């Protein structure tokens, strides 16, 4: 007998979920060195990338490409900064960043690849925090008054290199709940996670979804319940390496019992190797040369626009205004 999908289990358990793919404006327009077409200067600009995993040449190209869009207030790396989390890899990563134009602020979420070594979990986390300058695996900061929240695991993956990868824990969940409540009147609160929510963006939803992404979080139900109560949440996740040209690169997630407007979720793309469906409920590498990421823009009127970018071809892929 075929086991029920994760989505059916959640619904049967009382946590009803609805995902609405958002697509956005397809905008395959080259911007090149001259920058993208002129628009009003944003109040806040963030560059968001993920899944570098040793692809340092691709990272350099991405940083150069993002600089062509104009200055940003911060660079956010949504996890998998390195391939195995060794000291040498962190040194190489930050040397590469230093050799290319980038915002002064570089923020990061903890990914699973930062833990792919034989060191104790506490050592892995300490190394991540020392190199990134982040205060903890979960934290709050801001850019131009825009709240930026980071979440990450407080315990090693229960199955090693297989999901679920993240245990948030009661303390972090309580912190997240209280922090989102504190910002209830903010137009937008950005939440950055390396790992993905089920049935949201590319790789996790639709008939070609990869079952590998059915449950990244041990405490998934609790996390969704908290996020689902806040329509101003904009959740960014990496991990899948799936194409930002897909309609499901962005979605609106509605959780039963939460705010009926739902909250927004975005795929952050990849620096190293594009993946996609294999037609068998899994995934496969599609293009090792592909490299994609986001620029997030907040204007003076509080409108948030998320652009997806192809760094290899120097093009805007899609744009969605919230």
Coordinates of C-alpha atoms in Angstrom, one line a residue:
X1 CA 0.0 0.0 0.0
X2 CA 1.3 3.4 -0.9
X3 CA 1.9 5.6 2.1
X4 CA 0.0 8.9 2.1
X5 CA 1.8 12.1 1.1
X6 CA 3.1 14.5 3.8
X7 CA 0.4 17.0 2.7
X8 CA -2.4 14.4 3.4
X9 CA -0.9 13.5 6.7
X10 CA -0.9 17.2 7.8
X11 CA -4.4 17.8 6.6
X12 CA -5.7 14.6 8.3
X13 CA -4.0 15.7 11.5
X14 CA -5.9 19.0 11.5
X15 CA -3.2 21.3 10.1
X16 CA -4.9 22.1 6.8
X17 CA -2.6 23.7 4.2
X18 CA -3.2 25.5 0.9
X19 CA -0.4 26.6 -1.4
X20 CA -1.0 29.2 -4.2
X21 CA 1.8 29.4 -6.7
X22 CA 2.4 33.1 -7.6
X23 CA 4.5 33.0 -10.7
X24 CA 5.0 36.7 -11.1
X25 CA 6.0 38.7 -14.1
X26 CA 8.3 36.8 -16.4
X27 CA 11.0 39.3 -17.3
X28 CA 13.9 37.7 -19.3
X29 CA 15.6 41.0 -19.8
X30 CA 19.3 41.4 -20.0
X31 CA 20.8 44.1 -17.7
X32 CA 24.5 43.7 -18.3
X33 CA 27.1 46.1 -16.9
X34 CA 24.9 49.1 -17.3
X35 CA 22.4 47.9 -14.7
X36 CA 18.8 47.0 -15.0
X37 CA 16.3 49.5 -16.4
X38 CA 16.0 52.6 -14.3
X39 CA 13.5 52.6 -11.5
X40 CA 13.0 54.6 -8.3
X41 CA 15.8 54.2 -5.9
X42 CA 14.7 51.6 -3.3
X43 CA 14.6 52.4 0.4
X44 CA 16.2 49.0 1.1
X45 CA 17.9 46.5 -1.3
X46 CA 19.0 43.0 -0.3
X47 CA 20.9 40.5 -2.3
X48 CA 19.8 36.9 -1.4
X49 CA 21.7 33.8 -2.6
X50 CA 22.2 30.3 -1.3
X51 CA 23.8 26.9 -1.9
X52 CA 27.3 28.0 -2.8
X53 CA 28.8 24.6 -1.8
X54 CA 32.2 25.3 -3.2
X55 CA 31.2 26.9 -6.4
X56 CA 33.5 29.9 -5.9
X57 CA 33.8 30.9 -9.5
X58 CA 30.0 31.0 -9.8
X59 CA 29.9 33.0 -6.6
X60 CA 32.3 35.6 -8.0
X61 CA 30.2 35.9 -11.1
X62 CA 27.1 36.3 -9.0
X63 CA 28.6 39.0 -6.9
X64 CA 29.8 40.9 -10.0
X65 CA 26.3 40.5 -11.5
X66 CA 24.5 41.8 -8.4
X67 CA 26.8 44.8 -8.3
X68 CA 25.6 45.7 -11.8
X69 CA 22.2 46.2 -10.3
X70 CA 23.3 48.9 -7.9
X71 CA 24.3 48.9 -4.3
X72 CA 22.6 46.7 -1.8
X73 CA 22.3 47.1 2.0
X74 CA 23.2 43.5 2.8
X75 CA 24.1 40.2 1.2
X76 CA 22.1 37.3 2.7
X77 CA 23.4 33.8 2.2
X78 CA 20.5 31.4 2.9
X79 CA 22.6 28.4 3.9
X80 CA 25.1 25.9 2.4
X81 CA 27.8 28.5 2.3
X82 CA 30.4 25.7 2.0
X83 CA 30.5 22.1 0.9
X84 CA 31.5 20.3 4.1
X85 CA 32.0 23.0 6.7
X86 CA 35.8 22.8 7.1
X87 CA 38.0 25.7 8.2
X88 CA 39.8 25.7 4.8
X89 CA 36.5 26.0 3.0
X90 CA 35.3 28.9 5.1
X91 CA 38.7 30.6 4.5
X92 CA 38.3 30.1 0.7
X93 CA 34.7 31.4 0.8
X94 CA 35.4 34.6 2.6
X95 CA 38.6 35.2 0.5
X96 CA 36.5 34.9 -2.6
X97 CA 33.8 37.3 -1.2
X98 CA 36.5 39.8 -0.3
X99 CA 37.9 39.7 -3.9
X100 CA 34.6 40.9 -5.4
X101 CA 32.2 43.8 -4.9
X102 CA 29.7 43.1 -2.1
X103 CA 27.7 44.9 0.6
X104 CA 29.5 45.6 3.8
X105 CA 27.0 43.5 5.7
X106 CA 27.0 39.7 4.9
X107 CA 24.4 37.7 6.8
X108 CA 23.9 34.0 6.8
X109 CA 21.6 31.1 7.7
X110 CA 22.9 27.7 8.8
X111 CA 22.6 25.0 6.2
X112 CA 23.1 21.2 6.2
X113 CA 26.3 21.3 4.3
X114 CA 28.0 23.3 7.1
X115 CA 27.6 20.1 9.1
X116 CA 29.0 17.6 6.6
X117 CA 32.1 16.8 8.6
X118 CA 33.1 14.6 11.5
X119 CA 33.3 17.4 14.1
X120 CA 30.8 17.6 17.0
X121 CA 27.7 19.6 16.2
X122 CA 28.7 22.3 18.8
X123 CA 32.0 22.7 17.0
X124 CA 30.3 23.0 13.6
X125 CA 28.0 25.7 14.9
X126 CA 30.7 27.6 16.6
X127 CA 32.8 27.6 13.4
X128 CA 29.7 28.9 11.4
X129 CA 29.1 31.7 13.9
X130 CA 32.8 32.7 14.0
X131 CA 33.1 33.0 10.3
X132 CA 29.7 34.5 9.5
X133 CA 29.6 36.9 12.5
X134 CA 26.0 35.8 13.2
X135 CA 25.1 35.9 16.9
X136 CA 23.4 32.5 17.0
X137 CA 21.7 30.0 14.7
X138 CA 18.5 32.1 15.1
X139 CA 18.5 35.8 15.4
X140 CA 16.9 39.1 14.5
X141 CA 18.4 42.2 12.8
X142 CA 17.1 44.8 10.4
X143 CA 18.0 46.8 7.3
X144 CA 16.5 50.3 7.0
X145 CA 13.8 49.3 9.5
X146 CA 12.9 46.1 7.6
X147 CA 12.9 43.2 10.1
X148 CA 15.2 40.3 9.1
X149 CA 14.9 37.0 11.0
X150 CA 17.1 34.0 10.7
X151 CA 16.2 30.5 11.9
X152 CA 18.2 27.3 12.0
X153 CA 18.7 24.0 13.7
X154 CA 19.7 23.7 17.4
X155 CA 20.5 20.0 17.1
X156 CA 22.3 17.7 14.6
X157 CA 20.2 16.1 11.9
X158 CA 18.6 12.9 13.3
X159 CA 19.4 10.9 10.2
X160 CA 22.8 12.3 9.3
X161 CA 22.7 13.5 5.6
X162 CA 19.0 12.6 5.2
X163 CA 16.0 14.6 6.3
X164 CA 14.7 15.8 8.6
X165 CA 17.6 18.2 9.0
X166 CA 16.3 20.8 11.4
X167 CA 15.2 20.8 15.0
X168 CA 14.1 24.3 16.0
X169 CA 13.2 23.4 19.6
X170 CA 10.8 25.0 22.0
X171 CA 13.0 28.0 22.9
X172 CA 13.5 29.0 19.2
X173 CA 9.8 28.5 18.4
X174 CA 8.8 30.7 21.3
X175 CA 11.3 33.3 20.3
X176 CA 9.9 33.3 16.7
X177 CA 6.3 33.5 17.9
X178 CA 7.1 36.5 20.1
X179 CA 9.3 38.2 17.6
X180 CA 6.6 38.0 14.8
X181 CA 4.0 39.2 17.3
X182 CA 6.2 42.2 18.1
X183 CA 6.3 43.1 14.4
X184 CA 2.6 42.5 13.8
X185 CA 2.1 46.0 12.4
X186 CA 5.2 46.0 10.2
X187 CA 4.4 45.8 6.4
X188 CA 6.8 42.9 5.9
X189 CA 9.0 40.7 8.1
X190 CA 11.6 38.7 6.2
X191 CA 12.4 35.2 7.6
X192 CA 15.4 33.4 6.2
X193 CA 15.9 29.6 6.4
X194 CA 18.1 27.3 4.4
X195 CA 15.6 24.5 4.7
X196 CA 12.2 24.4 2.9
X197 CA 8.6 24.3 4.1
X198 CA 6.5 21.4 2.7
X199 CA 4.3 22.1 -0.3
X200 CA 5.5 25.6 -0.9
X201 CA 8.1 26.4 -3.6
X202 CA 10.0 24.6 -6.4
X203 CA 10.8 21.0 -5.5
X204 CA 8.4 20.8 -2.7
X205 CA 5.0 21.0 -4.5
X206 CA 3.2 19.8 -7.5
X207 CA 3.2 16.5 -9.4
X208 CA 6.9 16.6 -10.0
X209 CA 7.9 17.4 -6.4
X210 CA 10.9 15.5 -4.9
X211 CA 9.9 13.4 -1.9
X212 CA 13.2 14.3 -0.4
X213 CA 11.7 17.6 0.6
X214 CA 8.6 16.3 2.4
X215 CA 9.9 17.1 5.9
X216 CA 13.0 19.3 6.5
X217 CA 11.9 20.3 10.0
X218 CA 11.3 18.0 12.9
X219 CA 8.9 20.5 14.4
X220 CA 7.3 21.4 11.1
X221 CA 3.7 21.6 12.3
X222 CA 4.6 24.0 15.1
X223 CA 6.6 26.2 12.7
X224 CA 3.8 26.4 10.1
X225 CA 1.3 27.2 12.8
X226 CA 3.4 30.2 13.9
X227 CA 4.1 31.5 10.4
X228 CA 0.6 30.9 9.3
X229 CA -0.7 33.5 11.8
X230 CA 1.2 36.4 10.2
X231 CA 0.3 37.6 6.7
X232 CA 3.3 40.0 6.7
X233 CA 5.8 37.1 6.8
X234 CA 8.0 36.7 3.7
X235 CA 9.8 33.4 4.0
X236 CA 13.0 32.7 2.0
X237 CA 14.4 29.2 1.6
X238 CA 17.2 27.5 -0.4
X239 CA 18.2 23.9 -0.3
X240 CA 16.4 22.6 -3.4
X241 CA 18.6 24.2 -6.2
X242 CA 15.5 24.3 -8.4
X243 CA 14.9 26.8 -11.2
X244 CA 13.7 30.3 -10.4
X245 CA 12.0 30.4 -13.8
X246 CA 9.3 28.0 -12.6
X247 CA 5.8 29.3 -11.7
X248 CA 6.3 27.9 -8.2
X249 CA 9.4 29.9 -7.5
X250 CA 7.1 31.9 -5.2
X251 CA 4.0 30.9 -3.4
X252 CA 1.4 32.0 -0.8
X253 CA 1.0 29.5 2.0
X254 CA -2.3 29.4 3.9
X255 CA -2.5 27.4 7.1
X256 CA -5.8 26.4 8.5
X257 CA -6.6 28.4 11.6
X258 CA -4.1 31.1 10.7
X259 CA -4.5 34.3 8.8
X260 CA -6.6 33.6 5.7
X261 CA -4.4 35.7 3.6
X262 CA -1.5 33.4 4.1
X263 CA 2.2 34.3 4.0
X264 CA 4.6 34.5 1.1
X265 CA 7.4 32.0 0.4
X266 CA 10.3 32.4 -2.1
X267 CA 12.9 30.0 -3.4
X268 CA 16.4 31.5 -3.3
X269 CA 17.8 29.5 -6.2
X270 CA 21.4 28.3 -6.2
X271 CA 24.9 29.3 -6.9
X272 CA 26.1 25.7 -7.5
X273 CA 24.3 23.4 -10.0
X274 CA 20.7 23.6 -11.0
X275 CA 18.5 20.6 -10.1
X276 CA 15.1 19.6 -11.3
X277 CA 12.6 16.7 -11.3
X278 CA 13.7 13.2 -12.4
X279 CA 10.2 12.0 -13.1
X280 CA 10.3 9.4 -10.4
X281 CA 9.5 11.4 -7.3
X282 CA 13.1 12.5 -6.9
X283 CA 15.5 15.0 -8.5
X284 CA 18.6 15.1 -10.7
X285 CA 21.3 17.7 -11.6
X286 CA 20.3 19.6 -14.8
X287 CA 23.0 22.2 -15.3
X288 CA 26.2 22.6 -13.4
X289 CA 26.9 26.0 -14.9
X290 CA 23.5 27.6 -13.8
X291 CA 23.6 30.1 -11.1
X292 CA 20.6 32.1 -9.8
X293 CA 19.5 34.3 -6.9
X294 CA 17.4 37.2 -5.8
X295 CA 17.3 40.9 -5.3
X296 CA 14.7 42.1 -2.8
X297 CA 13.7 45.7 -3.0
X298 CA 11.6 47.8 -0.5
X299 CA 10.4 51.1 -1.8
X300 CA 9.6 54.2 0.3
X301 CA 5.9 53.3 0.2
X302 CA 6.4 49.9 1.8
X303 CA 6.0 47.9 -1.4
X304 CA 8.3 44.9 -1.5
X305 CA 9.5 43.5 -4.9
X306 CA 11.4 40.3 -5.3
X307 CA 13.4 39.8 -8.5
X308 CA 14.9 36.5 -9.5
X309 CA 18.1 36.7 -11.5
X310 CA 20.1 34.5 -13.8
X311 CA 23.8 35.3 -13.1
X312 CA 25.1 33.1 -15.9
X313 CA 23.2 35.0 -18.6
X314 CA 22.9 38.3 -16.9
X315 CA 19.1 38.5 -17.0
X316 CA 16.1 39.2 -14.7
X317 CA 14.1 36.0 -14.7
X318 CA 10.9 37.0 -12.8
X319 CA 9.7 39.9 -10.7
X320 CA 6.9 39.9 -8.1
X321 CA 5.6 42.8 -6.2
X322 CA 3.9 42.2 -2.8

